[in-house]
Coordinates of C-alpha atoms and ligand atoms in Angstrom, one line a residue:
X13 CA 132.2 90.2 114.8
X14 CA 131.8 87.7 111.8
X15 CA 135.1 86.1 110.8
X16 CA 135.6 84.7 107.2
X17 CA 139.2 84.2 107.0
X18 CA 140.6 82.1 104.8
X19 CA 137.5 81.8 103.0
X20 CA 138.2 83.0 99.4
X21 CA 134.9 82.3 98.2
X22 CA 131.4 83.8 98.3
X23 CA 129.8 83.5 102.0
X24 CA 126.3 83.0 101.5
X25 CA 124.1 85.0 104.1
X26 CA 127.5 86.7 104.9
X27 CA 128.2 90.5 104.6
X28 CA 128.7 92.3 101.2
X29 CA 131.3 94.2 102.5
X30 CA 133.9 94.1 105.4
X31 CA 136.7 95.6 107.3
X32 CA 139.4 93.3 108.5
X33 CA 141.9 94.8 111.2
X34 CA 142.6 97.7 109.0
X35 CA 145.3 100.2 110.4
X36 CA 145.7 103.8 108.7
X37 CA 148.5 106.0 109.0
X38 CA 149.4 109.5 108.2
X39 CA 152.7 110.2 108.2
X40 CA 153.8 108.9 111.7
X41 CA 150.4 109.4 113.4
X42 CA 148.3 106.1 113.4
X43 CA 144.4 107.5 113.2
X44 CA 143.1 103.8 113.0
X45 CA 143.7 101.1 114.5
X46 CA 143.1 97.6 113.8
X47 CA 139.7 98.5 113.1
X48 CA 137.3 95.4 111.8
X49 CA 133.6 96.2 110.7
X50 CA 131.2 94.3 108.1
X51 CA 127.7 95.3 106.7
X52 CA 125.3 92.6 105.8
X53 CA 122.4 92.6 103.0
X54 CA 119.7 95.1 104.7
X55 CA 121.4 96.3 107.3
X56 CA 122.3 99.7 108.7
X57 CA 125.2 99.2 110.1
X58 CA 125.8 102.9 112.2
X59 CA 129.3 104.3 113.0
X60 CA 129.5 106.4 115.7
X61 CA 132.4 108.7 117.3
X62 CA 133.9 111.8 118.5
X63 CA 135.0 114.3 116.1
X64 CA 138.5 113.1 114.9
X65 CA 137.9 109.3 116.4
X66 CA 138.5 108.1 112.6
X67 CA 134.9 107.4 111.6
X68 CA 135.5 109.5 108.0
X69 CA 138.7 108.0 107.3
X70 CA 137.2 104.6 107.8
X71 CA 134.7 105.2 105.4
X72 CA 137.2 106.3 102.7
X73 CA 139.2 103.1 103.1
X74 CA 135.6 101.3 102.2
X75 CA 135.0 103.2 99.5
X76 CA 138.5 103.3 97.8
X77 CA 139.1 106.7 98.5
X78 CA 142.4 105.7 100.7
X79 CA 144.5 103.0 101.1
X80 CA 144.6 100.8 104.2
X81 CA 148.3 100.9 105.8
X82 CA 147.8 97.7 107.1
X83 CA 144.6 95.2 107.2
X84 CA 142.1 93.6 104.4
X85 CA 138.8 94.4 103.2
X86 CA 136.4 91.9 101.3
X87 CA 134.0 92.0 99.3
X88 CA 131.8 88.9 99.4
X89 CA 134.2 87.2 101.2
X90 CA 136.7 87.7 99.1
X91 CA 139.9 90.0 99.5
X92 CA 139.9 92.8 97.4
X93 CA 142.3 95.7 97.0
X94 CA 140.6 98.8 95.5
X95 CA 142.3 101.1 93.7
X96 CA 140.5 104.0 93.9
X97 CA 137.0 105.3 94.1
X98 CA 135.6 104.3 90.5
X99 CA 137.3 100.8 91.5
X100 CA 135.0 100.2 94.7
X101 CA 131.7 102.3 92.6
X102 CA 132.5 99.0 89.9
X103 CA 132.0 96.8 92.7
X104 CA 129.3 98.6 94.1
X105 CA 130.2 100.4 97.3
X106 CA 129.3 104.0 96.9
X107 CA 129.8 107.1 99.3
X108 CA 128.5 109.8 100.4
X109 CA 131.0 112.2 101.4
X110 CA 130.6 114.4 104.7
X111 CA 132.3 117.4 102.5
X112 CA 130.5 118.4 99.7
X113 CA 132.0 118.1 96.6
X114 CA 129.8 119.7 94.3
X115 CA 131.6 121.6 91.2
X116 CA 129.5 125.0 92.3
X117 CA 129.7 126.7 88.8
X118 CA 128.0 123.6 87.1
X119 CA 123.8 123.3 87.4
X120 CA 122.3 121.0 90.1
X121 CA 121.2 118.3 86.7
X122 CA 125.0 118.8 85.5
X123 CA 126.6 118.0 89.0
X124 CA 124.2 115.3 89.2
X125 CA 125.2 113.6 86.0
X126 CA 128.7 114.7 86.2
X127 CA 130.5 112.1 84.4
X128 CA 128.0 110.1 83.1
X129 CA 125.9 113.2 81.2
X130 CA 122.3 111.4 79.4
X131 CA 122.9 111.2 75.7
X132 CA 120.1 111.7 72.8
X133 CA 121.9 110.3 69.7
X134 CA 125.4 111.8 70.2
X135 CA 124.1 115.3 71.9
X136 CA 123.7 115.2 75.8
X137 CA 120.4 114.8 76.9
X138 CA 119.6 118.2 79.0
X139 CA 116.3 117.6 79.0
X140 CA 116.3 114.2 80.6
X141 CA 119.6 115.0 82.9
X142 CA 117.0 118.2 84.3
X143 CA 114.1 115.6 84.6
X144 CA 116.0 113.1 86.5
X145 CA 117.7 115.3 88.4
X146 CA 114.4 117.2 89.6
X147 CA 112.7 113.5 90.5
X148 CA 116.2 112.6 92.1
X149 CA 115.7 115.5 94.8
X150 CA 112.3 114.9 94.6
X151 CA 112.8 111.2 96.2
X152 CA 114.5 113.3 98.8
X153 CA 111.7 115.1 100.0
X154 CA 112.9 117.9 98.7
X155 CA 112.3 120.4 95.6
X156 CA 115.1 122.0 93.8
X157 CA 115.1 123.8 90.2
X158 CA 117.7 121.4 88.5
X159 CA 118.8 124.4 86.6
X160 CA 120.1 126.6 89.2
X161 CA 123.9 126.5 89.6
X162 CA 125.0 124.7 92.9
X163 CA 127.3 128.5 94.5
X164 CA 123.4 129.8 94.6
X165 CA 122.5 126.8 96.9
X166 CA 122.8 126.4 100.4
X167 CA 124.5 124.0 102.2
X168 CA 121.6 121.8 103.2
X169 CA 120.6 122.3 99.6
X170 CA 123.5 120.8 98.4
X171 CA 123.8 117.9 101.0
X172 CA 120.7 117.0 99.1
X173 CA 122.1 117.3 95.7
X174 CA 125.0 115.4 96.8
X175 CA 122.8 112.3 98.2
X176 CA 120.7 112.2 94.9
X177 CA 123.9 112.0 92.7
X178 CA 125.4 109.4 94.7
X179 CA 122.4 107.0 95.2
X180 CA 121.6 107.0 91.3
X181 CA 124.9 105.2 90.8
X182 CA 123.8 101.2 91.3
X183 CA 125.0 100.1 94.6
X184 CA 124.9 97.3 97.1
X185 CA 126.7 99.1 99.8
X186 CA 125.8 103.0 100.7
X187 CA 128.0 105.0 103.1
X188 CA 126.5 108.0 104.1
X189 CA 129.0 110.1 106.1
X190 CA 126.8 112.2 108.1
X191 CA 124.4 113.1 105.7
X192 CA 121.6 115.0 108.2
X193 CA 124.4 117.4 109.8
X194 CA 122.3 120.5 107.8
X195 CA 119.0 119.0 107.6
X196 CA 116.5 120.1 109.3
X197 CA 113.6 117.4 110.8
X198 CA 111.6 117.4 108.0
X199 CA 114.3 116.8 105.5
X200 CA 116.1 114.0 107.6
X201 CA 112.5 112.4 107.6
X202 CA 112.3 112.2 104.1
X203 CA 115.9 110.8 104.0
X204 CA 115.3 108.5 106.7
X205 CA 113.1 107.0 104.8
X206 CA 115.0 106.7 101.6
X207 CA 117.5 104.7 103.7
X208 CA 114.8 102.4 105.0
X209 CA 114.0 101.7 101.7
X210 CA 117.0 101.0 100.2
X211 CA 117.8 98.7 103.3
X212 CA 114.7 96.6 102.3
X213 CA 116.0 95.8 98.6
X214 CA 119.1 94.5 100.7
X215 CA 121.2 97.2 100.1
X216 CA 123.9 97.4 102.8
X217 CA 124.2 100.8 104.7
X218 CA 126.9 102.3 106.9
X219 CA 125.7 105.2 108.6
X220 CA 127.5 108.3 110.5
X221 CA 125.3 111.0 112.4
X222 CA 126.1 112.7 115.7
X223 CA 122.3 113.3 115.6
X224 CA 122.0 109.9 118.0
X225 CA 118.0 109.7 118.0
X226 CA 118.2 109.4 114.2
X227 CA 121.1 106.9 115.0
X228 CA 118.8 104.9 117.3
X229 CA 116.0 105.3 114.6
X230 CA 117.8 103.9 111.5
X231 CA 120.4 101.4 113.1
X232 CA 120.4 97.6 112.9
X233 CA 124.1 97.8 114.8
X234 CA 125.9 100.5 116.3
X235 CA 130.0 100.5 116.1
X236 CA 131.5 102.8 118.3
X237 CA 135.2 104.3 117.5
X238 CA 137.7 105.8 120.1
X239 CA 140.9 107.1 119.1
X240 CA 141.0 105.2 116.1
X241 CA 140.1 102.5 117.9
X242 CA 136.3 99.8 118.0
X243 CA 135.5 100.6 121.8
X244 CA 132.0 98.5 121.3
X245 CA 129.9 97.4 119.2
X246 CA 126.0 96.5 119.9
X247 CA 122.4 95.8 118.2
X248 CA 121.0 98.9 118.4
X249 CA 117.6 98.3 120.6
X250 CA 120.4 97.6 123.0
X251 CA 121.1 101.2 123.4
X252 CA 119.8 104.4 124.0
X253 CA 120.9 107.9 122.6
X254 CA 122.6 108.7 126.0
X255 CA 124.3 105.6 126.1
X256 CA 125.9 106.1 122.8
X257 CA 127.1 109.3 124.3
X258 CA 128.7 107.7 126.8
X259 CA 130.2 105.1 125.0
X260 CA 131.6 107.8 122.6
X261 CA 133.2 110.6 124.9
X262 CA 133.7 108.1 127.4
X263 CA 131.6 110.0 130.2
X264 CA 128.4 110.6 131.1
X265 CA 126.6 113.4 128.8
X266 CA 123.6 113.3 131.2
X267 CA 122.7 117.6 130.2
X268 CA 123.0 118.9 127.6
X269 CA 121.7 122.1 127.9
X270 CA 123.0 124.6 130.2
X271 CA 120.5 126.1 132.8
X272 CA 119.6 129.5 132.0
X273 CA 117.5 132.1 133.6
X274 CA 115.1 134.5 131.2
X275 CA 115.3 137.8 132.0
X276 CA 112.5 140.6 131.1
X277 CA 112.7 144.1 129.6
X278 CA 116.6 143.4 127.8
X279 CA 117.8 146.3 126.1
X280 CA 117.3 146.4 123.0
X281 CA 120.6 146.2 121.3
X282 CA 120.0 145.1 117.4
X283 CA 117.0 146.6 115.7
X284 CA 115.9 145.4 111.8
X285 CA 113.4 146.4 110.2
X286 CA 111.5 145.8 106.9
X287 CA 114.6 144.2 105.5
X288 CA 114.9 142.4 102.4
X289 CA 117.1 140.5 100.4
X290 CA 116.2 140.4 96.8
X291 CA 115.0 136.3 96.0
X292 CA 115.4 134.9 99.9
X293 CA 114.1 137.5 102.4
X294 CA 111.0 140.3 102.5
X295 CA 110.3 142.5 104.9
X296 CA 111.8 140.6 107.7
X297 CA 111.6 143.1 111.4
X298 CA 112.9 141.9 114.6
X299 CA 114.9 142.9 117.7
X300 CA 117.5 141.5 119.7
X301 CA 118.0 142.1 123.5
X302 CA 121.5 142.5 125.1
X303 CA 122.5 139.3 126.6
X304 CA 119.9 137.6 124.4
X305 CA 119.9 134.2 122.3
X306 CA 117.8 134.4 119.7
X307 CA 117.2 131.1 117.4
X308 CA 116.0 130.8 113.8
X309 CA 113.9 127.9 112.9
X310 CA 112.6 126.7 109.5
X311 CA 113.3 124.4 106.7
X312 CA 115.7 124.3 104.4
X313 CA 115.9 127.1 101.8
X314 CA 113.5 129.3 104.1
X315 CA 116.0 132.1 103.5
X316 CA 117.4 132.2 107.2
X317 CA 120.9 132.3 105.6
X318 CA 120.6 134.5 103.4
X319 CA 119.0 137.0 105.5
X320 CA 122.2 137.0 108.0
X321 CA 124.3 137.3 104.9
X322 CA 122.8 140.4 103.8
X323 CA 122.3 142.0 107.3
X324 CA 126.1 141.6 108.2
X325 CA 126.9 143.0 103.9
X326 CA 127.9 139.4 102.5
X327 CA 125.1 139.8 100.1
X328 CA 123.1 143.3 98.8
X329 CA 119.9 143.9 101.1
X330 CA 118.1 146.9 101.9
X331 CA 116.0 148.2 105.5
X332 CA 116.5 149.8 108.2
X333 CA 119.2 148.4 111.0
X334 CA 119.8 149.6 114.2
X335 CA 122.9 149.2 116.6
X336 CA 122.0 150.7 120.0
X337 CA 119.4 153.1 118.4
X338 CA 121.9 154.5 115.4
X339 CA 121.4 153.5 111.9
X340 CA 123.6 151.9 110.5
X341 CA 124.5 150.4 107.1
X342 CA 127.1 147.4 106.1
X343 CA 127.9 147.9 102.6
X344 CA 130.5 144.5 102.8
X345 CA 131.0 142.5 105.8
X346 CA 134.4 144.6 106.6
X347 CA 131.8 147.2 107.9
X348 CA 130.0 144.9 110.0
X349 CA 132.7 143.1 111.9
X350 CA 134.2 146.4 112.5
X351 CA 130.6 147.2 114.3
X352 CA 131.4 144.5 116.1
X353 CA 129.1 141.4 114.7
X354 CA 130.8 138.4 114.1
X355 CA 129.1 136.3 111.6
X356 CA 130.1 132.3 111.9
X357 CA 129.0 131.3 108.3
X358 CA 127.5 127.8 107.9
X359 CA 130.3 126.9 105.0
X360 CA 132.7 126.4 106.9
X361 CA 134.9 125.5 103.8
X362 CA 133.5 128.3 101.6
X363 CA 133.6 131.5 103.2
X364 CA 134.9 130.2 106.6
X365 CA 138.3 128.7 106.9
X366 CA 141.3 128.6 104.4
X367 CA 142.0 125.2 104.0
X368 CA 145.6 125.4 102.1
X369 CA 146.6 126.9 105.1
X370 CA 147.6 126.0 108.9
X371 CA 145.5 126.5 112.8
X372 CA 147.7 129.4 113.3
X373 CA 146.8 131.9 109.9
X374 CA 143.1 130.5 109.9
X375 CA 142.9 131.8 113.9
X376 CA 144.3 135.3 113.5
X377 CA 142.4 135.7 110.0
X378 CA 139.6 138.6 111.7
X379 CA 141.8 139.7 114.0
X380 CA 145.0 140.6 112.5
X381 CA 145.2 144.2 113.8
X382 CA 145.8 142.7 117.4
X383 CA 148.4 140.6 116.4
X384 CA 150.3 143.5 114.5
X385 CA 153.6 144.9 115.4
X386 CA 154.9 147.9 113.5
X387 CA 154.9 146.5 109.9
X388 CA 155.0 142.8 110.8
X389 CA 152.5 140.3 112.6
X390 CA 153.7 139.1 116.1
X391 CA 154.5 135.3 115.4
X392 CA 154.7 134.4 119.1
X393 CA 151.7 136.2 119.6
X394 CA 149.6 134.3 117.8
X395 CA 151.0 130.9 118.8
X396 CA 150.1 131.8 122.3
X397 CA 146.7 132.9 120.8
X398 CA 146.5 129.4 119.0
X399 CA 147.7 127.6 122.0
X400 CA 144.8 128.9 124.1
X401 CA 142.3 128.6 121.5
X402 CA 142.7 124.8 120.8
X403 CA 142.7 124.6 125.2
X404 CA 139.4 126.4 125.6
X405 CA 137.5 124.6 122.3
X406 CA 139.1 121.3 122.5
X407 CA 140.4 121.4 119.2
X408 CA 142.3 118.0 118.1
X409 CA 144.8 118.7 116.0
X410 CA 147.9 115.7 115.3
X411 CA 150.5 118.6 115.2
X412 CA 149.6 122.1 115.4
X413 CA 150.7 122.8 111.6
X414 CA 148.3 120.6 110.3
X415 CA 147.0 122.2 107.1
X416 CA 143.1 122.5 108.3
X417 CA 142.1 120.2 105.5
X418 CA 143.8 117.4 107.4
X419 CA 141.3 118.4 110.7
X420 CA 138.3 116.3 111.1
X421 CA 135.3 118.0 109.8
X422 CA 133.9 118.5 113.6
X423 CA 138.0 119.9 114.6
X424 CA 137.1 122.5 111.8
X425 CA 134.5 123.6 113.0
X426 CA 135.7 124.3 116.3
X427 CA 138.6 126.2 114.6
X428 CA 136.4 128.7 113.2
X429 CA 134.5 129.4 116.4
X430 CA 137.7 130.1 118.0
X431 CA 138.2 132.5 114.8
X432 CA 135.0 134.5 115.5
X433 CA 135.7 135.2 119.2
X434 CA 139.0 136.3 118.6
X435 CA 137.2 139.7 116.8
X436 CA 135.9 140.3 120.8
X437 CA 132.0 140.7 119.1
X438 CA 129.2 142.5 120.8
X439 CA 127.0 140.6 118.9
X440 CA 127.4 137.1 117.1
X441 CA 125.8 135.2 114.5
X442 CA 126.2 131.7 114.2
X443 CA 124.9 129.6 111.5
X444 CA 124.4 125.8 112.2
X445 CA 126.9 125.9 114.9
X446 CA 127.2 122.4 115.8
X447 CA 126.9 121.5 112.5
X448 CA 129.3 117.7 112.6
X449 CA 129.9 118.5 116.5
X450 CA 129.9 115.3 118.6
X451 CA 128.0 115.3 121.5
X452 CA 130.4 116.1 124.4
X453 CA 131.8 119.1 122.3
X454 CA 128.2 120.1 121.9
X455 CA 127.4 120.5 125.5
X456 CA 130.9 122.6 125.8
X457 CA 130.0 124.6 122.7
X458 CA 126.4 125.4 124.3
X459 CA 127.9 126.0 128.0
X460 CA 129.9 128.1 125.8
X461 CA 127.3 129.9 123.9
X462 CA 125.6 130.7 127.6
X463 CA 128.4 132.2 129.2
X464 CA 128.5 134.4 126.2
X465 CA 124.9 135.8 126.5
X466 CA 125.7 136.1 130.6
X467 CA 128.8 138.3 129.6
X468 CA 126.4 140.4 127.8
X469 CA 127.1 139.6 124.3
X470 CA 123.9 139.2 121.9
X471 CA 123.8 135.7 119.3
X472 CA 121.7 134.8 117.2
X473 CA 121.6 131.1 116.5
X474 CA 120.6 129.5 113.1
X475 CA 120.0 125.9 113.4
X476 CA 118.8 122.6 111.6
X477 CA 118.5 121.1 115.4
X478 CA 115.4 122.0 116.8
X479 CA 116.1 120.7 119.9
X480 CA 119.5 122.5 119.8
X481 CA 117.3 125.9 119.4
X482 CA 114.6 124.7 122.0
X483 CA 117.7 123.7 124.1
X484 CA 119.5 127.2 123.9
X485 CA 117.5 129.9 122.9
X486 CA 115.2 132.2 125.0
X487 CA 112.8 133.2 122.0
X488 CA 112.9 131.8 118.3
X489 CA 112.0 133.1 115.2
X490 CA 110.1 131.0 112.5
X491 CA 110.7 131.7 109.2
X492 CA 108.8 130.4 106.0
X493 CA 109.5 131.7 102.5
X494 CA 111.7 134.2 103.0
X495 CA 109.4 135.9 105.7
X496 CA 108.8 135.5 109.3
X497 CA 106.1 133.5 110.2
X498 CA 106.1 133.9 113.9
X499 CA 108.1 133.9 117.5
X500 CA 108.1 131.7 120.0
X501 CA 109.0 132.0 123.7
X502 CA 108.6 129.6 127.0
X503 CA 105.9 126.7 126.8
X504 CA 105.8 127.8 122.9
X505 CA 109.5 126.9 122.0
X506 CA 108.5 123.1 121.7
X507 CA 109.5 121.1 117.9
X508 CA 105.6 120.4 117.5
X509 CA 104.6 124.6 117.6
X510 CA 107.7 125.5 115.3
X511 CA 107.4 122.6 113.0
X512 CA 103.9 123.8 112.3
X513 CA 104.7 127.7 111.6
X514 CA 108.0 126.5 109.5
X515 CA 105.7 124.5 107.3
X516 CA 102.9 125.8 107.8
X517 CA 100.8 122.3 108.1
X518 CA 99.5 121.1 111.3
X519 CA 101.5 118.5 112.8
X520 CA 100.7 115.1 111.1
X521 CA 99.6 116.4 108.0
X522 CA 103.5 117.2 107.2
X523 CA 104.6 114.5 105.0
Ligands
ATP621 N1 145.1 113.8 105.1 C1 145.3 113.7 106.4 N2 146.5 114.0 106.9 C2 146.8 114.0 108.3 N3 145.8 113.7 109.2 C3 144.6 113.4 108.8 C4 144.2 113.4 107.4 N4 142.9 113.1 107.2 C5 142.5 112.9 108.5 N5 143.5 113.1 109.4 C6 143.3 112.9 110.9 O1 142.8 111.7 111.1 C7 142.0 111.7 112.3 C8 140.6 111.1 112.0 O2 139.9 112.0 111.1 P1 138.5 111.7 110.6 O3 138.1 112.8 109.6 O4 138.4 110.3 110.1 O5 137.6 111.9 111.9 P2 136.0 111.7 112.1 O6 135.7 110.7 113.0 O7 135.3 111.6 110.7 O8 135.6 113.1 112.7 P3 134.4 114.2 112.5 O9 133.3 113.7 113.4 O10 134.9 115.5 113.0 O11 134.0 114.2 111.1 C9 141.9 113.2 112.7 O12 142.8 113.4 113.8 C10 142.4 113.9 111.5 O13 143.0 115.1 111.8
MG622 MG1 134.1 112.8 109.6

């Protein structure tokens, strides 16, 4: 750890922007602690954690978002209080936030100029604001119609959208709060990149992923936080992916994957056929076996969503499904849940969790009718319900009646797992389900996911992580365009087969 105290002048060589023993509070609960970090000109300085270990709140203290309780941060070598988030943008320190925080009625060119709109004379500029924002994605790797309002986007969509508006503001530091949580390789190649790049104009980069090859990838430094707390701190060609693991959770994470045994001849349980959903999916068939897990691979804005969303009625689709051999039909997603498929959306914040409100309401949500008594809802009921559910997912909550805005983004998610499985579902459908997930609660969310299919329950898993479907699925689906492409099973479910159906370029020729 550099030290520049009592140096009120500009370090040369030293870093642009640094941490010294900051402390943060809420309330009475300390989430940092003494917590010093600095990033130099051109480096990547990665911050890495389990869910709730403080690594987003850190951030926000960089980038004026929150106040420190105690400690200093400098800028140059010089102390600096920031007084809010335009403050530290002035001083170049920009952030990309781990939420999105798009406006979703506004365009993708509008959110991206959102508060400093291009001007033609006195008129704004549409026409520039759409160019610019279609080369801004573009840089990304990715292709977007600026003109499309951001609720019609996905989430991985709008991760991208996010990073474009951010990195057109000038900067010298960038914070990316885990940018590549819905990205799917291809994606997080182009950004990876992007981030390479802007490291060699001597940009300064933090960096938070619980993706820990890309960590190993992109990182000058690693900076490890526990509790609040810097556990360790090391050049990253010092360490390997499992090695951050264990510096993180504190254990070895030597498997990740569960051991599971492939069985023949399932019953079929789900069948769908020719289904479409008008702009995203066409003519999509496919069956799932009792007991089975069932992945969807392909790239972002594929249409794997949005397919899910109209099978289980969240969106209008038409085709044949079958539960067990009976047609049925899901006219809203009421319908479906009551057939007993839970769907686990990808946004989380969205359509997922209310955030105005506490564990306890958000738990209950889908499964009020058990929790009824007479007129009223049985209070005790669900606190034993809660108290259970925050046991079996590890959920890390200060108090339990935190409002679920004030749980870590990974804690969230956990939450609305435990939701879904209070509904008792025959079938499940999870969409990115590790999505911000640290890697200990990973392997317990996959151990989880197995016992499920060895109870006899159905999923289907949509994923960004290939090695998360390779890891956990006994067949996956490819999809492309809004149509399948393929299936693969055994020797076939490696990242080099389904990269090459999802894009449909031979490996190496992908850019
Ligand atoms: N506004 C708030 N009020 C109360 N507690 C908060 C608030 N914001 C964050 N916390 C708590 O601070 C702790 C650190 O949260 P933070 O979001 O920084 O974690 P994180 O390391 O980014 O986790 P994740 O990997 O899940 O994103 C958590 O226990 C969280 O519940
Ligand atoms: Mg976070």
């Amino acid at each position: 750890m550099k030290m520049t105290a009592g140096q009120p002048s500009i370090v040369p060589g030293g870093p642009l922007l640094e941490a010294v023993a900051l402390s943060k509070s809420f309330g009475p609960v300390e989430v940092l602690k003494d917590v010093s970090v600095a990033v130099d000109p051109g480096e990547v300085h990665a911050i890495i954690g389990e869910n709730g270990a403080g690594k987003s709140t850190l951030m926000k203290l960089l980038a004026g978002h929150l106040q420190p309780t105690r400690g200093e941060l400098r800028i140059d070598g010089k102390t600096v209080t920031l007084t809010g988030p335009v403050d530290a943008e002035r001083r170049g320190t920009v952030l990309v936030h781990q939420e999105i925080l798009l406006a979703p009625d506004l365009t993708v060119a509008q959110n991206v100029y959102l508060g400093r709109e291009l001007s033609k004379g006195m008129v704004v500029d549409d026409r520039a604001m759409n160019e610019g924002a279609r080369q801004a994605v573009r840089n990304l790797g990715a292709d977007i119609d600026p003109d499309v309002v951001v609720r019609c986007l996905s989430i991985a969509q709008r991760q991208l959208v996010q990073i474009a508006r951010v990195l057109l503001v000038p900067h010298r530091v960038v914070i990316f709060d885990e940018p590549t949580a819905s990205l799917t390789p291809i994606e997080t190649r182009a950004l990876l990149k992007v981030i390479a790049d802007i490291r060699a104009k001597g940009v300064g980069v933090f960096y938070i992923s619980h993706r820990l090859p890309e960590v190993k990838q992109i990182a000058d430094k690693v900076t490890v936080l526990r509790d609040g707390r810097v556990v360790a701190r090391h050049p990253a060609n010092e360490l390997q992916p499992v090695d951050m693991a264990r510096l993180m959770v504190g254990r070895d994470v030597a498997k990740l994957y569960p051991d599971r045994h492939a069985e023949g001849g399932r019953q079929t349980i789900l069948e769908v056929e020719d289904f479409s959903v008008p702009g995203f999916a066409q003519h999509v068939s496919f069956q799932l076996g009792k007991g089975e897990i069932l992945g969807f691979a392909g790239l972002v804005g594929a249409g794997r969503t949005e397919l899910m969303e109209g099978l289980v009625g969240l969106r209008p689709g038409r085709g044949a499904i079958r539960i067990n051999g009976k047609p049925r039909q899901f006219p809203h997603v009421d319908a479906s849940l009551k057939a007993g498929i839970a769907y686990l959306s990808e946004d989380r914040k969205g359509k997922g969790l209310l955030l105005a409100e506490d564990l306890r309401v958000n738990l209950t949500l889908a499964s009020l009718d058990k929790f009824r008594r007479s007129l009223q809802i049985d209070r005790a009921k669900e606190r034993v319900a809660l108290d259970r559910a925050i046991g079996e997912f590890d959920i890390r909550a200060g108090r339990k009646d935190m409002l679920v805005s004030q749980l870590s983004g990974g804690n969230q998610q956990k939450l609305l797992l435990a939701k879904m499985m209070m509904t008792d579902p025959s079938i499940i459908i999870v969409d990115e389900p590790t999505r911000g997930i640290d890697i200990g609660t990973k392997e317990q969310i996959y151990k989880f996911i197995a016992a499920l299919a060895a109870q006899g329950r159905s999923i289907i898993v949509i994923s960004s992580e290939m090695q998360e479907l390779i890891g956990i699925c006994d067949r996956i689906m490819v999809m492309r365009s809004g149509r399948i492409v393929g299936a693969v099973t055994g020797e076939h479910m490696n990242e080099n087969e389904v990269v090459v159906l999802a894009t449909g370029v031979k490996s190496g020729e992908a850019a």
